[in-house]
Amino acid sequence: MSSSPSGGRSPVRHFRRRLGLVTAGAAIGALLLSACSNSSDGPSGSAGGADPDATITIGSLNEPTTLNTVKGGNTGHAQVLLRNVVEGLTVLTDDGKVEPLLAKSWDVSTDGTTYTFHLQSGVTFSDGTPLKAADVVTTLKRVTSDESTSARKKDLSIMKTIEAPDDNTVKIALSQRSQSFLFYLASTGAAVTKPGAGNPETTVVGTGPYTVGTWKQGDSINLVRNDKYWGDKAKNKEVVYRFFKDTTAENNALLAGQLDLVTQVTSPDVLAQFENRPEFTIVEGTSTTKELFNFNDSVAPFNNVDVRKAIRQATDRKALLTAVWAERGQILGSMVPPTDPWYEDLTSIDDHNVEGAKALLAKAGFAGGLSFTVDYVPSDSINIVAQGLKSQLAQAGINITLNPIDDATWTDKVYKNHNFQATIMTHVNQRDLVWYGNPDFYWQYKNPQVQEWVKQSETAATEAEQTELLKKVARQISEDAASDWLYLDPAIKIASSAVSGYQKNLTTDSFYVAPISKQR
Amino acid sequence: MGLTMLGYLLRRLGWLVGSLFLAGSAVFFLLRVLPGDPAVTLLAVGSPPEQIEAIRHQLGTDRPLLTQYGDWFGGLFTGNLGDSLFTRTPVLEQIVDRLPVTLPLALSAFVASILIAVPVGVFAALRRRNAAGVAVSGLAQLGIALPIFWVGIVVVWLVAVQWRWLPPGGFPRDGWQDPGAAVQSLVLPVVTLTIAQASLLVRYVRSATLDVLNQEYIRTARSLGYSLPRALWRHGLRNGAAPVVNVLGVLLAGSLLGTVVIESVFALPGLGSLLLTSVKSRDLPVVQGAVFLMTATVLLLGLAVDLIQRLIDPRLRGQA
């Protein structure tokens, strides 16, 4: 499930605010510790340039559940594997563009349905065997096989035939023209893995700059530099991802010098501990992580567009964003982050207007008020959003009941069974506006015009045409108030000042670690 | 006596097997009643719903519940707890991998708790009327009241983050290869768990001591010229030990279960964190296996406690 940031859900939170109460507990702890050796190394200083044999330790709250590239739809899976261990024919760059990777170039037939990919030369798998076009064929057939649960399985099922006319060429015929095809090929499921390399859930052999060392479930995975890599070799020798269940534990590890970097800060509260300290760097980039307040559009009262518009107008997105992220991130007017090609600023549609919301509710027959239940998976930031929404909507006479549930329950109840009224959910994917063209998606938004535009955008002759159509979609769903798009998360990282070269944004599924270097 | 003891032992073993069966069944069915389908947690956003059935089939969770139940219990007899749904590795292997972290943690905390709490508890009982005794009792009360995760956070913040004496969490990637590093990473978790457990034990030891102090045999011993500590040592210890042994059993079980919280606060790769990870992903065989083993351990501890009590206190042996 690539939908939630899944971090910090234990009751261990905001302890700094309670430190005033620390007396006896700490005293006992201190007394019991009589003789302990000093284990910290401290900052190593700035002398000496980048260390090519450095080990980079990265803290993350998202552990993969499997290493199988055609399974495991969570965020951590792609962050660890994609581009680091396995590579696709194409790659999605940090600024949202699709570029060649294992395919050096490609030709497209004039009707747009046949792609001929020319592979890079000299590529080998990390076990030393050369990459052949046949391996790419096997991989691409696997992503659409019965075994696959990849997020792109359905999208890539447009591949009618996949062939290897020679060792360096892959020829793919599509059942229809697809403007997104090259983008889909950049996903984890379409990344090339060596066939038959062992238990696919725990072993993966790819062509990337690293190989998977050991995976200690619930604890860590390490990636070791692949010295046979065909491209630019990694600037560090080893990367260790340490997985935390708890943000506080992660921050402590960073403060104590056990980590060089954390993949993402999930709440700005922790930043104060790191600000104005020369040994740490705080970097803010942009993301594709959208916070959404979704309605079940096909059930009453949300099947009434005025009700949805009223809720949007009752929402003060700026206040929510400020409450959660202080002066960071940005508000959204539709399902599109600025790094998607079809972004437009639509924040003026149904902007905050309590009186307007009341009028719309009255028009919809809810002059006396409206009550419904909101299911959500609690996390530091989502709790703030939930409480904020509750008080904001109350001002327009809308009374919501907050119903916190766990991840698996959310997936079952909301995502699969559509058994909900409204929900708060984080959506991390790029280019996911197209889900509003699927009437069966969990929010059950049904607008035939939008479905048609989404379909046409996919088979459009040019990228420009696709972009124009999707701009129309974005505006239409906003005017229909299909959901209440709250804001776009900032991508904030905290790193030791000794490391550099890490990616700033959170706009791709991968967390590319090869360019990271560490001062000696 | 030998026969009654044997009969008792057999009866208790029968009870143990019955309890294990009931516990195993409860764990199995309760997990299936919980909302959340493992197949669904594997799905990525945007995948069509018909894929769920396909995944269920791959995972084997589409088979009739009773078949799965039968398979699981059948496996238990051969020591097979099944395979993880996601990594397809044996559950038992995963659990055994975690023991080098969880066992030392739970056992050290248990031993440290006894070493601290027994003298402190006796002291609190003997000095119950003066300031030192009252202060000790008060501290123990505080230790019980403080949530264990909060104590953990405070200890980490102070000792690891501010003073940097010890690592704030984690365990060496190569396990016990470097025993020094492994021990260092266990010190704070053990201290935290010990604070919670010792506080609890102090109260029991204190009230057990007070009970004994009021017994006639102590008075008799005192009248014969024994000093109070000597009277306690000669007569009180054995009489007071039986209820304390009972508490120790509960304490050891508590140490084991306390690791679930501790391992999360200290990011330790033990059994408790395995359990948490697996609950989140609904990796049912792993959750089942871990909970079942923990239950079995607690039940075995209960049996051991009963047997030890009978050895200490002959009066119990006549009872069934």
Tab-separated table of N, CA and C in Angstrom, chain B residues 8-75:
chain	number	residue	atom	x	y	z
B	8	TYR	N	0.127	-35.536	40.346
B	8	TYR	CA	-0.060	-34.094	40.232
B	8	TYR	C	0.593	-33.567	38.961
B	9	LEU	N	1.830	-34.034	38.742
B	9	LEU	CA	2.584	-33.584	37.579
B	9	LEU	C	1.839	-33.925	36.288
B	10	LEU	N	1.327	-35.158	36.229
B	10	LEU	CA	0.615	-35.587	35.025
B	10	LEU	C	-0.632	-34.734	34.805
B	11	ARG	N	-1.343	-34.486	35.913
B	11	ARG	CA	-2.549	-33.655	35.793
B	11	ARG	C	-2.198	-32.265	35.282
B	12	ARG	N	-1.115	-31.731	35.857
B	12	ARG	CA	-0.730	-30.388	35.446
B	12	ARG	C	-0.312	-30.357	33.975
B	13	LEU	N	0.390	-31.399	33.530
B	13	LEU	CA	0.799	-31.447	32.123
B	13	LEU	C	-0.424	-31.514	31.217
B	14	GLY	N	-1.420	-32.292	31.663
B	14	GLY	CA	-2.666	-32.380	30.898
B	14	GLY	C	-3.297	-30.994	30.766
B	15	TRP	N	-3.345	-30.296	31.892
B	15	TRP	CA	-3.878	-28.936	31.868
B	15	TRP	C	-3.094	-28.048	30.912
B	16	LEU	N	-1.767	-28.203	30.945
B	16	LEU	CA	-0.898	-27.371	30.114
B	16	LEU	C	-1.223	-27.575	28.640
B	17	VAL	N	-1.318	-28.867	28.251
B	17	VAL	CA	-1.605	-29.160	26.849
B	17	VAL	C	-2.967	-28.586	26.465
B	18	GLY	N	-3.942	-28.773	27.365
B	18	GLY	CA	-5.271	-28.231	27.098
B	18	GLY	C	-5.247	-26.716	26.946
B	19	SER	N	-4.521	-26.060	27.839
B	19	SER	CA	-4.445	-24.601	27.784
B	19	SER	C	-3.777	-24.137	26.494
B	20	LEU	N	-2.710	-24.850	26.113
B	20	LEU	CA	-2.010	-24.489	24.884
B	20	LEU	C	-2.940	-24.595	23.687
B	21	PHE	N	-3.724	-25.671	23.696
B	21	PHE	CA	-4.660	-25.878	22.592
B	21	PHE	C	-5.675	-24.730	22.538
B	22	LEU	N	-6.217	-24.409	23.700
B	22	LEU	CA	-7.199	-23.320	23.750
B	22	LEU	C	-6.562	-21.994	23.347
B	23	ALA	N	-5.361	-21.737	23.878
B	23	ALA	CA	-4.685	-20.480	23.564
B	23	ALA	C	-4.400	-20.396	22.064
B	24	GLY	N	-3.893	-21.502	21.511
B	24	GLY	CA	-3.589	-21.527	20.083
B	24	GLY	C	-4.831	-21.263	19.254
B	25	SER	N	-5.942	-21.906	19.628
B	25	SER	CA	-7.187	-21.722	18.883
B	25	SER	C	-7.661	-20.275	18.999
B	26	ALA	N	-7.576	-19.734	20.219
B	26	ALA	CA	-8.032	-18.358	20.424
B	26	ALA	C	-7.215	-17.415	19.552
B	27	VAL	N	-5.881	-17.594	19.564
B	27	VAL	CA	-5.017	-16.728	18.760
B	27	VAL	C	-5.392	-16.851	17.285
B	28	PHE	N	-5.550	-18.090	16.841
B	28	PHE	CA	-5.855	-18.314	15.421
B	28	PHE	C	-7.128	-17.598	15.009
B	29	PHE	N	-8.213	-17.825	15.774
B	29	PHE	CA	-9.503	-17.272	15.338
B	29	PHE	C	-9.605	-15.772	15.596
B	30	LEU	N	-9.022	-15.315	16.701
B	30	LEU	CA	-9.080	-13.870	16.969
B	30	LEU	C	-8.388	-13.082	15.861
B	31	LEU	N	-7.266	-13.611	15.379
B	31	LEU	CA	-6.545	-12.918	14.310
B	31	LEU	C	-7.385	-12.827	13.049
B	32	ARG	N	-8.204	-13.850	12.848
B	32	ARG	CA	-9.029	-13.839	11.628
B	32	ARG	C	-10.264	-12.971	11.756
B	33	VAL	N	-10.638	-12.678	12.999
B	33	VAL	CA	-11.794	-11.816	13.204
B	33	VAL	C	-11.387	-10.356	13.036
B	34	LEU	N	-10.107	-10.060	13.326
B	34	LEU	CA	-9.601	-8.696	13.182
B	34	LEU	C	-9.837	-8.194	11.765
B	35	PRO	N	-10.200	-6.920	11.633
B	35	PRO	CA	-10.303	-6.391	10.277
B	35	PRO	C	-8.911	-6.293	9.648
B	36	GLY	N	-8.871	-6.270	8.320
B	36	GLY	CA	-7.586	-6.163	7.647
B	36	GLY	C	-7.197	-7.487	7.042
B	37	ASP	N	-7.052	-7.490	5.744
B	37	ASP	CA	-6.778	-8.703	4.998
B	37	ASP	C	-5.330	-8.630	4.511
B	38	PRO	N	-4.514	-9.658	4.812
B	38	PRO	CA	-3.115	-9.570	4.373
B	38	PRO	C	-2.986	-9.351	2.867
B	39	ALA	N	-3.885	-9.942	2.101
B	39	ALA	CA	-3.815	-9.778	0.651
B	39	ALA	C	-3.948	-8.308	0.287
B	40	VAL	N	-4.827	-7.624	0.993
B	40	VAL	CA	-5.080	-6.231	0.669
B	40	VAL	C	-3.891	-5.351	1.050
B	41	THR	N	-3.193	-5.728	2.127
B	41	THR	CA	-2.056	-4.901	2.501
B	41	THR	C	-0.910	-5.015	1.495
B	42	LEU	N	-0.935	-6.053	0.676
B	42	LEU	CA	0.095	-6.200	-0.359
B	42	LEU	C	-0.235	-5.391	-1.609
B	43	LEU	N	-1.487	-5.004	-1.730
B	43	LEU	CA	-1.911	-4.305	-2.936
B	43	LEU	C	-1.423	-2.870	-2.950
B	44	ALA	N	-1.088	-2.393	-4.122
B	44	ALA	CA	-0.721	-0.998	-4.258
B	44	ALA	C	-1.970	-0.211	-4.630
B	45	VAL	N	-1.985	1.061	-4.272
B	45	VAL	CA	-3.111	1.910	-4.647
B	45	VAL	C	-3.274	1.895	-6.164
B	46	GLY	N	-4.492	1.758	-6.605
B	46	GLY	CA	-4.743	1.799	-8.033
B	46	GLY	C	-4.913	0.431	-8.661
B	47	SER	N	-4.587	-0.636	-7.908
B	47	SER	CA	-4.746	-1.952	-8.521
B	47	SER	C	-6.208	-2.366	-8.485
B	48	PRO	N	-6.628	-3.072	-9.511
B	48	PRO	CA	-8.043	-3.456	-9.588
B	48	PRO	C	-8.399	-4.477	-8.505
B	49	PRO	N	-9.612	-4.405	-7.969
B	49	PRO	CA	-10.034	-5.268	-6.864
B	49	PRO	C	-9.968	-6.764	-7.186
B	50	GLU	N	-10.122	-7.138	-8.445
B	50	GLU	CA	-10.110	-8.575	-8.758
B	50	GLU	C	-8.743	-9.190	-8.454
B	51	GLN	N	-7.748	-8.301	-8.301
B	51	GLN	CA	-6.416	-8.791	-7.992
B	51	GLN	C	-6.344	-9.367	-6.586
B	52	ILE	N	-7.245	-8.893	-5.713
B	52	ILE	CA	-7.225	-9.347	-4.324
B	52	ILE	C	-7.396	-10.856	-4.252
B	53	GLU	N	-8.362	-11.380	-5.034
B	53	GLU	CA	-8.616	-12.820	-5.014
B	53	GLU	C	-7.376	-13.593	-5.441
B	54	ALA	N	-6.715	-13.049	-6.472
B	54	ALA	CA	-5.519	-13.722	-6.986
B	54	ALA	C	-4.435	-13.784	-5.909
B	55	ILE	N	-4.286	-12.689	-5.180
B	55	ILE	CA	-3.249	-12.666	-4.145
B	55	ILE	C	-3.622	-13.616	-3.022
B	56	ARG	N	-4.926	-13.593	-2.640
B	56	ARG	CA	-5.384	-14.501	-1.582
B	56	ARG	C	-5.029	-15.924	-1.940
B	57	HIS	N	-5.217	-16.240	-3.206
B	57	HIS	CA	-4.936	-17.597	-3.651
B	57	HIS	C	-3.447	-17.885	-3.510
B	58	GLN	N	-2.620	-16.916	-3.927
B	58	GLN	CA	-1.161	-17.083	-3.780
B	58	GLN	C	-0.774	-17.302	-2.324
B	59	LEU	N	-1.415	-16.533	-1.428
B	59	LEU	CA	-1.057	-16.601	-0.010
B	59	LEU	C	-1.691	-17.811	0.669
B	60	GLY	N	-2.713	-18.383	0.044
B	60	GLY	CA	-3.409	-19.516	0.652
B	60	GLY	C	-4.447	-19.078	1.673
B	61	THR	N	-4.740	-17.787	1.738
B	61	THR	CA	-5.728	-17.331	2.714
B	61	THR	C	-7.154	-17.464	2.175
B	62	ASP	N	-7.301	-17.996	0.945
B	62	ASP	CA	-8.647	-18.192	0.408
B	62	ASP	C	-9.179	-19.591	0.747
B	63	ARG	N	-8.330	-20.425	1.373
B	63	ARG	CA	-8.782	-21.770	1.724
B	63	ARG	C	-9.731	-21.701	2.923
B	64	PRO	N	-10.575	-22.732	3.089
B	64	PRO	CA	-11.510	-22.691	4.223
B	64	PRO	C	-10.756	-22.523	5.542
B	65	LEU	N	-11.378	-21.772	6.445
B	65	LEU	CA	-10.740	-21.442	7.719
B	65	LEU	C	-10.315	-22.692	8.480
B	66	LEU	N	-11.210	-23.707	8.458
B	66	LEU	CA	-10.910	-24.923	9.226
B	66	LEU	C	-9.715	-25.669	8.643
B	67	THR	N	-9.560	-25.602	7.325
B	67	THR	CA	-8.400	-26.236	6.688
B	67	THR	C	-7.125	-25.555	7.168
B	68	GLN	N	-7.164	-24.214	7.158
B	68	GLN	CA	-5.984	-23.471	7.599
B	68	GLN	C	-5.680	-23.765	9.067
B	69	TYR	N	-6.744	-23.858	9.863
B	69	TYR	CA	-6.615	-24.149	11.291
B	69	TYR	C	-5.978	-25.516	11.487
B	70	GLY	N	-6.503	-26.495	10.750
B	70	GLY	CA	-5.975	-27.853	10.829
B	70	GLY	C	-4.513	-27.904	10.420
B	71	ASP	N	-4.185	-27.206	9.353
B	71	ASP	CA	-2.800	-27.184	8.866
B	71	ASP	C	-1.876	-26.611	9.924
B	72	TRP	N	-2.364	-25.540	10.547
B	72	TRP	CA	-1.511	-24.870	11.517
B	72	TRP	C	-1.237	-25.768	12.709
B	73	PHE	N	-2.302	-26.410	13.239
B	73	PHE	CA	-2.112	-27.284	14.398
B	73	PHE	C	-1.309	-28.515	14.030
B	74	GLY	N	-1.559	-29.018	12.817
B	74	GLY	CA	-0.778	-30.164	12.345
B	74	GLY	C	0.697	-29.814	12.343
B	75	GLY	N	0.999	-28.612	11.854
B	75	GLY	CA	2.383	-28.152	11.790
B	75	GLY	C	3.032	-28.071	13.154
